[in-house]
């Protein structure tokens, strides 16, 4: 009797295990490629919540949005959803015929993040309180400032635009050169995924940042006025569009222009599971998804659908 009971228990365990394996095998994979600054909201909030609700496996990959767009365009990366910061990377894929439309899902603003452990933390705190100009602290000897690569990451371009606009707004000639040096200054450039973690660990005094990502990591920051933070689409025509600069891309000069800091989500035409991808975009724009964006420092979406 005991032997028969043992056999039936073992059979039940095996059957349960096989059922678990079959359910796991049945679970689809959702692939999301996103602008690197979105790591917290994607990998800790939106991705897991969607995966649980839809019985899927979430797989996220964060890098510079232009770099991801180029991989998708070259058919080296297949993803169900691509989430970009600024329209530029999406427009690249629309032009290549790989994206038909993209939906605004959130927005943000440029800010200056600083390390709480830096010897200059007190100075930056005073700047954040409006007691001293933030750009004067960045010019102090020994202050290390970090940013991302303008060739592959919109944030790398946006911080240059912020300083160019700051020159005009604060009447500070040559501010770009004094703080950033050359546009492509290797001493300041880090990957987007590592920039704020390096700042948090004290490897630099301050860095560029999207307000959303900086808030997500609970880092101290200096807010910037709309005139230079690129957050206000209404200022594009009469103010933001007045600045531009040239990059050397593959040996050729390329002039880049400002774009408002809106996050757009699209399902590429070669997505492994386009229906699942569109479902994730609907989730991001739903009340639940928007609450997750808000709780991790993002502003509501702005602008129209890109086509």
Coordinates of N, CA, C and O in Angstrom, one line a residue, residues 3 9 16 47 71 85 96-98 108 122 135 153-155 167 183 189 206 209 219 223 229 251 253 262 283 306:
X3 N 3.9 1.4 -1.0 CA 4.6 1.5 -2.3 C 3.7 2.1 -3.4 O 4.1 2.9 -4.2
X9 N 2.2 9.4 -5.8 CA 2.7 10.7 -5.4 C 3.8 11.1 -6.4 O 3.8 12.3 -6.8
X16 N 2.9 17.3 -12.5 CA 2.9 18.7 -12.2 C 4.1 19.4 -12.8 O 4.0 20.5 -13.3
X47 N 7.8 46.3 -17.6 CA 8.0 44.9 -18.2 C 7.5 43.8 -17.3 O 6.7 43.0 -17.8
X71 N 20.8 49.4 -35.4 CA 20.9 47.9 -35.4 C 19.6 47.3 -36.0 O 19.6 46.3 -36.7
X85 N 13.8 58.0 -27.3 CA 13.7 59.3 -26.8 C 14.0 60.3 -28.0 O 15.0 60.1 -28.7
X96 N 13.4 54.1 -43.4 CA 13.9 52.8 -43.9 C 12.8 51.9 -44.1 O 13.0 50.7 -44.6
X97 N 11.5 52.3 -43.9 CA 10.4 51.4 -44.1 C 10.2 50.3 -43.1 O 9.4 49.4 -43.3
X98 N 10.9 50.5 -41.9 CA 10.8 49.5 -40.8 C 9.8 49.8 -39.7 O 9.6 49.0 -38.8
X108 N 10.0 64.0 -20.8 CA 11.0 64.3 -19.8 C 11.6 65.6 -20.1 O 11.2 66.3 -21.0
X122 N 28.0 70.2 -1.9 CA 27.4 71.4 -1.2 C 27.2 72.5 -2.2 O 26.2 73.2 -2.2
X135 N 26.2 76.8 -13.8 CA 27.2 76.7 -14.8 C 28.6 77.1 -14.2 O 29.6 76.8 -14.7
X153 N 23.7 58.5 -29.2 CA 22.7 58.6 -28.1 C 22.1 60.1 -28.2 O 22.8 61.0 -28.1
X154 N 20.8 60.2 -28.3 CA 20.2 61.5 -28.3 C 20.5 62.4 -27.1 O 20.7 63.6 -27.2
X155 N 20.7 61.7 -25.9 CA 21.1 62.5 -24.7 C 22.4 63.2 -24.9 O 22.6 64.3 -24.4
X167 N 24.1 79.3 -23.3 CA 24.9 80.4 -23.7 C 24.1 81.6 -24.0 O 24.4 82.8 -23.6
X183 N 32.8 68.8 -28.9 CA 31.5 68.1 -28.9 C 31.8 66.6 -28.6 O 31.1 66.0 -27.8
X189 N 32.8 61.3 -22.1 CA 31.7 60.5 -22.7 C 31.7 59.0 -22.1 O 32.8 58.4 -22.1
X206 N 29.3 65.5 -11.6 CA 28.0 65.9 -12.1 C 27.9 65.2 -13.5 O 28.9 64.8 -14.1
X209 N 21.6 64.5 -17.6 CA 20.6 63.5 -17.2 C 19.2 63.9 -17.7 O 18.9 65.1 -17.8
X219 N 18.7 60.4 -7.4 CA 19.9 61.3 -7.3 C 19.5 62.7 -7.2 O 18.5 63.2 -7.7
X223 N 17.3 71.5 -11.5 CA 16.3 71.7 -12.6 C 16.7 72.9 -13.5 O 17.3 73.8 -13.0
X229 N 15.8 73.3 -21.3 CA 15.7 71.9 -20.9 C 15.0 71.0 -22.0 O 14.9 69.8 -21.8
X251 N 33.0 59.5 -41.2 CA 33.9 60.3 -42.1 C 33.2 61.4 -42.8 O 33.8 62.2 -43.6
X253 N 30.4 64.9 -42.5 CA 29.7 65.8 -41.6 C 28.2 65.6 -41.5 O 27.6 65.4 -42.6
X262 N 10.4 63.7 -26.0 CA 9.2 62.9 -25.9 C 9.7 61.4 -26.2 O 10.5 61.2 -27.1
X283 N -0.5 49.0 -23.1 CA -0.3 49.0 -21.7 C 0.5 50.2 -21.2 O 0.1 50.8 -20.2
X306 N 3.7 59.7 -34.7 CA 4.6 59.9 -35.8 C 4.3 58.9 -36.9 O 4.1 57.7 -36.6

